[in-house]
Structures are given as structure tokens and as C-alpha cells.
Short mmCIF file of C-alpha atoms in Angstrom, two decimals:
data_model
loop_
_atom_site.label_atom_id
_atom_site.label_comp_id
_atom_site.label_asym_id
_atom_site.label_seq_id
_atom_site.Cartn_x
_atom_site.Cartn_y
_atom_site.Cartn_z
CA MET A 210 99.56 118.77 113.32
CA SER A 211 99.93 117.33 116.79
CA GLY A 212 97.09 119.56 117.85
CA ASN A 213 94.53 118.62 115.18
CA VAL A 214 95.37 115.13 113.89
CA GLN A 215 95.56 112.12 116.16
CA PRO A 216 96.56 108.94 114.29
CA ILE A 217 95.57 106.65 117.21
CA VAL A 218 92.10 107.10 118.69
CA TRP A 219 90.26 104.98 121.25
CA VAL A 220 86.53 104.99 120.42
CA GLY A 221 84.61 103.50 123.35
CA ASP A 222 84.92 99.84 122.44
CA HIS A 223 87.44 99.75 119.60
CA LEU A 224 90.65 101.32 118.27
CA ARG A 225 90.85 103.57 115.21
CA LEU A 226 94.14 103.94 113.35
CA ILE A 227 94.75 106.24 110.42
CA ASP A 228 95.99 104.03 107.57
CA GLN A 229 99.42 105.52 106.91
CA ARG A 230 99.90 103.38 103.82
CA LEU A 231 97.40 105.57 101.96
CA LEU A 232 98.72 108.99 102.98
CA PRO A 233 99.13 111.65 101.68
CA PHE A 234 96.48 110.98 99.03
CA GLU A 235 93.73 109.49 101.18
CA GLU A 236 92.83 109.72 104.86
CA ARG A 237 91.19 106.40 105.71
CA TRP A 238 90.81 104.81 109.11
CA VAL A 239 91.31 101.18 110.14
CA ASP A 240 88.95 99.98 112.89
CA CYS A 241 90.50 97.29 115.11
CA ARG A 242 88.31 95.23 117.42
CA ASN A 243 90.76 92.61 118.66
CA ALA A 244 94.47 92.11 119.26
CA PHE A 245 94.95 90.15 116.03
CA GLN A 246 93.63 93.06 113.95
CA VAL A 247 95.97 95.46 115.78
CA ALA A 248 98.90 93.09 115.12
CA GLU A 249 97.95 92.96 111.45
CA ALA A 250 97.86 96.78 111.32
CA ILE A 251 101.32 96.93 112.92
CA HIS A 252 102.90 94.28 110.69
CA GLY A 253 101.17 95.65 107.60
CA MET A 254 102.49 99.18 108.32
CA ALA A 255 99.06 100.80 108.68
CA VAL A 256 100.51 102.07 111.95
CA ARG A 257 104.27 102.54 112.24
CA GLY A 258 106.86 104.37 114.26
CA ALA A 259 108.22 102.80 117.45
CA PRO A 260 106.21 104.84 120.00
CA ALA A 261 102.96 104.52 118.00
CA ILE A 262 103.44 100.77 117.72
CA GLY A 263 103.78 100.49 121.50
CA ILE A 264 100.65 102.58 122.09
CA ALA A 265 98.60 100.60 119.57
CA ALA A 266 99.74 97.31 121.10
CA ALA A 267 98.67 98.44 124.58
CA TYR A 268 95.19 99.19 123.25
CA GLY A 269 95.22 95.82 121.44
CA LEU A 270 95.51 94.04 124.79
CA VAL A 271 92.54 96.05 126.07
CA LEU A 272 90.42 94.93 123.12
CA ASP A 273 90.87 91.24 123.93
CA ALA A 274 90.41 91.87 127.65
CA LEU A 275 87.04 93.49 126.94
CA GLN A 276 86.03 90.30 125.14
CA HIS A 277 87.45 88.04 127.87
CA ARG A 278 89.91 86.43 125.47
CA ASP A 279 93.16 84.80 126.51
CA TYR A 280 95.53 87.57 127.58
CA GLU A 281 98.77 85.70 126.96
CA ALA A 282 97.68 84.69 123.45
CA ALA A 283 96.90 88.33 122.66
CA GLU A 284 100.26 89.41 124.02
CA LEU A 285 102.07 86.81 121.91
CA VAL A 286 100.45 87.80 118.63
CA LEU A 287 101.24 91.46 119.28
CA ALA A 288 104.83 90.75 120.32
CA GLU A 289 105.49 88.96 117.04
CA SER A 290 104.16 91.78 114.82
CA ARG A 291 107.48 93.73 114.59
CA PRO A 292 110.80 92.42 116.00
CA THR A 293 113.04 95.53 116.02
CA ALA A 294 111.02 98.26 117.76
CA VAL A 295 111.65 97.81 121.49
CA ASN A 296 108.78 100.15 122.42
CA LEU A 297 106.44 97.32 121.46
CA ARG A 298 107.84 94.95 124.07
CA TRP A 299 108.22 97.78 126.58
CA ALA A 300 104.51 98.60 126.34
CA LEU A 301 103.53 94.94 126.51
CA ALA A 302 105.70 94.42 129.59
CA ARG A 303 104.16 97.45 131.30
CA MET A 304 100.65 96.22 130.54
CA ARG A 305 101.57 92.73 131.77
CA GLY A 306 102.59 94.17 135.13
CA VAL A 307 99.14 95.70 135.50
CA TRP A 308 97.39 92.53 134.34
CA ARG A 309 99.31 90.38 136.81
CA GLY A 310 98.07 92.67 139.56
CA GLY A 311 94.56 91.41 138.86
CA ALA A 312 93.41 94.30 136.70
CA ASP A 313 90.17 94.15 134.75
CA ALA A 314 89.62 95.58 131.26
CA ALA A 315 88.82 99.06 132.64
CA ARG A 316 92.10 99.18 134.53
CA LEU A 317 94.02 97.99 131.47
CA LEU A 318 92.34 100.70 129.39
CA ALA A 319 93.37 103.33 131.93
CA GLU A 320 96.98 102.13 131.67
CA ALA A 321 96.93 102.19 127.85
CA GLU A 322 95.54 105.72 127.91
CA LEU A 323 98.26 106.70 130.38
CA ILE A 324 100.96 105.29 128.07
CA HIS A 325 99.43 107.34 125.25
CA ALA A 326 99.32 110.56 127.29
CA GLU A 327 102.82 110.07 128.69
CA ASP A 328 104.23 109.68 125.18
CA LEU A 329 102.84 113.05 124.14
CA ALA A 330 104.24 114.71 127.27
CA GLN A 331 107.64 113.09 126.67
CA ASN A 332 107.65 114.30 123.06
CA LEU A 333 107.00 117.88 124.12
CA THR A 334 109.89 117.68 126.61
CA MET A 335 112.23 116.16 124.04
CA GLY A 336 111.21 118.81 121.54
CA ARG A 337 112.26 121.54 123.95
CA LEU A 338 115.55 119.85 124.88
CA GLY A 339 116.51 119.09 121.29
CA ALA A 340 115.58 122.51 119.99
CA ALA A 341 117.88 124.09 122.57
CA LEU A 342 120.84 122.34 120.89
CA LEU A 343 120.25 124.02 117.54
CA PRO A 344 121.74 127.35 116.52
CA PRO A 345 119.39 130.14 115.39
CA SER A 346 118.17 129.61 111.82
CA ALA A 347 119.44 126.02 111.76
CA VAL A 348 119.37 123.91 108.61
CA VAL A 349 118.69 120.23 109.29
CA ILE A 350 118.18 116.88 107.58
CA THR A 351 115.68 114.34 108.88
CA HIS A 352 114.98 110.76 107.83
CA CYS A 353 111.84 108.62 107.73
CA ASN A 354 108.82 109.87 109.69
CA THR A 355 109.13 110.69 113.38
CA GLY A 356 106.22 113.08 113.83
CA ALA A 357 102.74 112.88 115.28
CA LEU A 358 101.98 109.99 112.91
CA ALA A 359 104.74 107.90 114.48
CA THR A 360 104.00 108.73 118.12
CA GLY A 361 101.29 109.72 120.55
CA GLY A 362 101.53 113.28 119.21
CA HIS A 363 104.07 116.04 118.35
CA GLY A 364 106.83 113.57 117.47
CA THR A 365 110.40 112.68 118.44
CA ALA A 366 112.90 113.96 115.85
CA LEU A 367 110.17 115.83 114.01
CA GLY A 368 109.00 117.08 117.40
CA VAL A 369 112.40 118.72 117.86
CA ILE A 370 112.01 120.29 114.43
CA ARG A 371 108.51 121.53 115.31
CA SER A 372 109.72 123.00 118.60
CA ALA A 373 112.78 124.62 116.97
CA PHE A 374 110.62 126.22 114.29
CA ALA A 375 108.26 127.57 116.96
CA ILE A 376 111.10 129.42 118.73
CA GLY A 377 112.78 130.66 115.54
CA HIS A 378 115.72 128.23 115.62
CA LEU A 379 114.97 126.63 112.25
CA SER A 380 115.19 127.99 108.73
CA GLN A 381 115.17 124.89 106.52
CA VAL A 382 114.44 121.16 106.69
CA TYR A 383 115.58 118.64 104.11
CA ASN A 384 113.58 115.42 104.46
CA THR A 385 114.67 112.25 102.72
CA GLU A 386 112.21 110.22 100.66
CA THR A 387 113.07 107.09 102.76
CA ARG A 388 112.86 104.10 100.46
CA PRO A 389 111.20 101.69 100.10
CA TRP A 390 108.02 102.77 101.96
CA LEU A 391 108.69 106.48 101.27
CA GLN A 392 107.72 107.57 104.78
CA GLY A 393 109.65 110.81 104.27
CA ALA A 394 108.09 111.65 100.92
CA ARG A 395 104.57 110.66 101.94
CA LEU A 396 104.29 111.29 105.68
CA THR A 397 106.98 113.72 106.84
CA ALA A 398 106.35 115.95 103.84
CA TRP A 399 102.62 115.87 104.65
CA GLU A 400 103.23 116.89 108.26
CA LEU A 401 105.75 119.63 107.40
CA MET A 402 103.51 121.15 104.75
CA ARG A 403 100.49 121.15 107.05
CA GLU A 404 102.45 123.22 109.55
CA LYS A 405 104.09 125.44 106.92
CA ILE A 406 107.61 124.52 108.05
CA PRO A 407 110.05 125.32 105.20
CA ALA A 408 111.11 121.97 103.77
CA LYS A 409 112.58 120.37 100.67
CA LEU A 410 112.34 116.70 99.76
CA ILE A 411 115.56 114.94 98.72
CA ALA A 412 116.34 111.48 97.40
CA ASP A 413 118.03 109.27 99.99
CA GLY A 414 121.16 109.15 97.90
CA ALA A 415 121.40 112.97 97.66
CA ALA A 416 122.12 113.53 101.37
CA ALA A 417 125.92 113.24 101.23
CA HIS A 418 126.09 115.60 98.24
CA LEU A 419 123.84 118.03 100.09
CA MET A 420 126.18 118.02 103.08
CA ALA A 421 129.17 118.57 100.80
CA THR A 422 127.63 121.54 98.99
CA HIS A 423 125.37 123.25 101.57
CA LYS A 424 125.75 124.30 105.18
CA ILE A 425 123.90 121.70 107.24
CA ASP A 426 123.90 122.05 111.03
CA TRP A 427 122.32 118.80 112.24
CA VAL A 428 120.93 115.49 111.09
CA ILE A 429 118.00 114.69 113.41
CA VAL A 430 116.54 111.17 113.48
CA GLY A 431 114.41 108.94 115.68
CA ALA A 432 115.14 105.41 116.89
CA ASP A 433 113.49 102.02 117.12
CA ARG A 434 115.91 100.57 119.66
CA ILE A 435 118.92 101.99 121.50
CA ALA A 436 121.42 99.56 123.01
CA GLY A 437 123.04 100.04 126.40
CA ASN A 438 126.13 101.62 124.84
CA GLY A 439 124.17 104.10 122.71
CA ASP A 440 124.27 102.18 119.42
CA THR A 441 121.00 103.00 117.69
CA ALA A 442 118.78 100.98 115.37
CA ASN A 443 116.64 103.13 113.11
CA LYS A 444 115.14 103.13 109.63
CA ILE A 445 117.48 101.79 106.95
CA GLY A 446 119.67 104.59 105.63
CA THR A 447 120.27 106.20 109.03
CA TYR A 448 123.77 104.71 109.30
CA SER A 449 124.67 106.14 105.89
CA LEU A 450 123.53 109.58 107.04
CA ALA A 451 125.66 109.32 110.18
CA VAL A 452 128.77 108.35 108.20
CA ALA A 453 128.24 111.22 105.76
CA ALA A 454 127.55 113.64 108.61
CA ARG A 455 130.81 112.76 110.36
CA ARG A 456 132.74 113.14 107.09
CA HIS A 457 131.31 116.64 106.54
CA GLY A 458 131.36 117.99 110.10
CA VAL A 459 127.57 117.84 110.53
CA LYS A 460 126.25 117.02 113.99
CA PHE A 461 124.03 113.98 114.45
CA MET A 462 121.11 113.82 116.92
CA VAL A 463 118.94 110.84 117.92
CA VAL A 464 115.63 111.62 119.62
CA ALA A 465 113.73 108.87 121.45
CA PRO A 466 111.92 108.31 124.76
CA THR A 467 113.43 106.11 127.46
CA GLY A 468 111.09 103.30 126.40
CA THR A 469 113.24 102.95 123.27
CA PHE A 470 116.36 102.08 125.28
CA ASP A 471 117.10 98.37 125.72
CA LEU A 472 119.75 98.18 128.44
CA GLN A 473 119.72 94.38 128.31
CA ILE A 474 121.46 94.65 124.93
CA ARG A 475 124.98 95.98 125.41
CA SER A 476 125.71 96.84 121.78
CA GLY A 477 123.96 97.31 118.48
CA ARG A 478 125.43 94.10 117.11
CA LEU A 479 122.85 92.22 119.20
CA ILE A 480 119.80 94.14 117.96
CA PRO A 481 117.58 91.96 115.73
CA ILE A 482 117.11 93.59 112.33
CA GLU A 483 113.82 92.98 110.60
CA GLU A 484 113.96 91.87 106.97
CA ARG A 485 110.82 92.21 104.93
CA ALA A 486 109.53 90.84 101.64
CA PRO A 487 111.58 91.53 98.47
CA ARG A 488 108.46 92.81 96.71
CA GLU A 489 108.54 95.95 98.89
CA LEU A 490 111.63 96.91 96.87
CA THR A 491 110.59 95.51 93.51
CA GLU A 492 107.03 96.91 93.53
CA PHE A 493 105.27 100.14 94.44
CA ARG A 494 101.58 100.00 95.33
CA GLY A 495 101.39 96.65 93.56
CA ALA A 496 102.99 97.86 90.32
CA PRO A 497 106.38 96.33 89.40
CA ILE A 498 109.36 98.69 89.22
CA ALA A 499 111.95 95.95 88.66
CA PRO A 500 112.02 92.92 86.35
CA ILE A 501 109.48 90.27 87.34
CA ASP A 502 110.98 87.65 89.71
CA MET A 503 113.96 89.86 90.54
CA ASP A 504 115.21 88.91 94.01
CA ALA A 505 116.02 91.60 96.59
CA TRP A 506 117.51 91.99 100.06
CA ASN A 507 115.28 94.19 102.19
CA PRO A 508 116.52 94.97 105.72
CA VAL A 509 114.34 97.80 107.02
CA PHE A 510 116.62 98.98 109.83
CA ASP A 511 120.34 99.54 110.34
CA VAL A 512 122.49 100.31 113.37
CA THR A 513 124.39 103.56 113.85
CA PRO A 514 127.38 103.15 116.22
CA ALA A 515 127.34 105.44 119.25
CA GLU A 516 130.66 107.02 118.24
CA LEU A 517 128.90 108.64 115.25
CA ILE A 518 126.18 110.20 117.44
CA ASP A 519 126.72 113.66 118.95
CA ALA A 520 123.61 113.68 121.13
CA ILE A 521 120.81 111.37 122.20
CA VAL A 522 117.81 113.31 123.46
CA CYS A 523 115.23 111.62 125.70
CA GLU A 524 112.69 113.04 128.12
CA LYS A 525 115.17 112.66 131.00
CA GLY A 526 117.82 114.83 129.36
CA VAL A 527 120.56 114.91 126.73
CA ILE A 528 123.38 112.37 126.41
CA GLU A 529 126.23 114.02 124.53
CA ASN A 530 128.79 111.73 122.84
CA PRO A 531 126.99 108.66 124.26
CA THR A 532 128.82 105.83 126.03
CA GLU A 533 127.54 102.91 128.08
CA ARG A 534 128.34 104.76 131.32
CA LYS A 535 126.50 107.92 130.22
CA VAL A 536 123.47 105.97 129.00
CA ARG A 537 123.14 104.05 132.27
CA GLU A 538 123.65 107.14 134.39
CA LEU A 539 120.73 108.93 132.72
CA VAL A 540 118.39 106.13 131.70
CA GLY A 541 119.23 103.20 133.97
#
């Protein structure tokens, strides 16, 4: 899919984003012409996945620069769209450095396009490094969506799966449904089927039973923020997978570019965890699935401690059994 579907497209004077809320049943595009519309697309989950959010935000700054709008106001509205994904602030900080150098809109666009291209190159490198860790004919579990839809192309965790399949190191993928937005059932399943990678969808709660009754080699996930000690924030349910994997002797891999690392945060306890509206749990596509007025707690990320992670793969290399020293030696 990374070769024929691009979820983020710059079209001369505006940004086009495939509306991931409607997949897999409808392929509709959202046209953004200012930073506020990009921020709305990010917060509203039309675009999601930490790397893709950062790329979209960079283009959002370009849109307002083209219209000679206030740069700092544009940056603020984008920064507030999602609090957990550090790639968002990383991209904004990189663009700010260019802007402070006196760049015009054309120079900002060139930087946004470079961020986009670099992400794809990083994904291809991570795919190769991660695939090398898998045994021949590996059976893996993945969570949420970490493919081309979530990145600049190819994917992070799903990029490893793509690369492993290409070299014959993959025989089966189990992808979780990923409640409540069902990114695994809607998006990862869509990507896997398009590329004819052998896959089976499982309920989130079935993963531990699967590990207990089938031979699983690796759990492979992405990340939205990685603390300086290797603690990793990712889609809610990742921590549960890591606990079950350790109990059943299954290895656990996190795949993310260096832009996902936040070395200013020493441990995962300090990572802000986004909580979203209860109705995302009590409704589906506007239809109630719980009693009317039922309250709900809806954190959309959790933190997996570094001691439960066997390998973190980034474009600079592989951190096995991550610690603060190992993270800083490779990333810092």
C-alpha cells in the first residue's frame, strides 16, 4: 500500500488528507486550507498516527504562512490538537527553527516536504532492522494501526511486518480490533488485505488467550511517545499486551522514529495521557451501544514500562532491553 496510497498529499495550495474515520467503507478526502482545519482533522481523528500527525501539522503551518497569517497563533492551535503524540511537537519545533531563520512560505513548504520524505525513508530503514529480528515464518500480533495510514508511508510496526513478509520471515499476523476507534479492524485489516499479507482479526481481549494457546513469536507495536528510559506510550491496550507477552514468553517490539523519543521526560509516569469523550465508548458512528447517559472513562493511551520491552527499533538502530543509558547512547 505504501506504493499506491498516500494518506497525506500536498496539492499546490492546500493539504489533502484521507478521512480515516470512514475507512474501510469509503475513501473520502478532507481538504485543509488553514492551520485550524488541519488541527480539527488531527483532533477529530481524520488523520491519526504519531508520525502522520507531525507531518500534517508541518503542512498546516505552511498553509497559514501562504496566507500571511500569524505564525505563532497557527503553531498554538496545532500544538493543542493532540497532547500525547510527541511527533507533533517535534515537527512544530523543527518548523519553528526554520521560521526563526527568516524563512518564507516556500522555504517552510520545502521543510514540510522534507519531513514527509524523511519519515518514509526512516520507515523503510526500521522495516529492514525490525524484520531482521524475526525468525523465518514468524507469527506476530500487532495493535492499532501503524502502517502507511499512520505515517509518511510504509509504516512503523506495520512497516516491519511488510518488510518481514517481503523477505519470507512472516507467516501469520493477528491484528487486534483496537477499541474504541477500531483502528485495527478498520485500518490495519484494510492495509493487510490490500497487500495480501496473511492476517486474522482478533478481539482485544482475545490476545492473552491466543498467546496461551498458539505459538506467537513477537508482539510488534508503534509508539506515540518514548521517555528517556524507554517507557513507551502507545494506544490503549498496549500495556496489557506487554504484560501478557511477558507471561507467555512472547517477545515485545516497539517501532518508532527518533522523533517519537522525548528525552526531556525521564520516565513514562510523566507522559501526559489524553482522555477523550465518554461517547467514543458508549456510541459507534453515532448509534448508542450502552445505556443512554452511561458515564465512561476513556484514556486513549497507556504506558508500557521499558522492562517489558525486548527491543525498540528506530532508524538509528535497535535498542535491546532498553534502559536510560542505552536510549541516550543511540538517540541522544
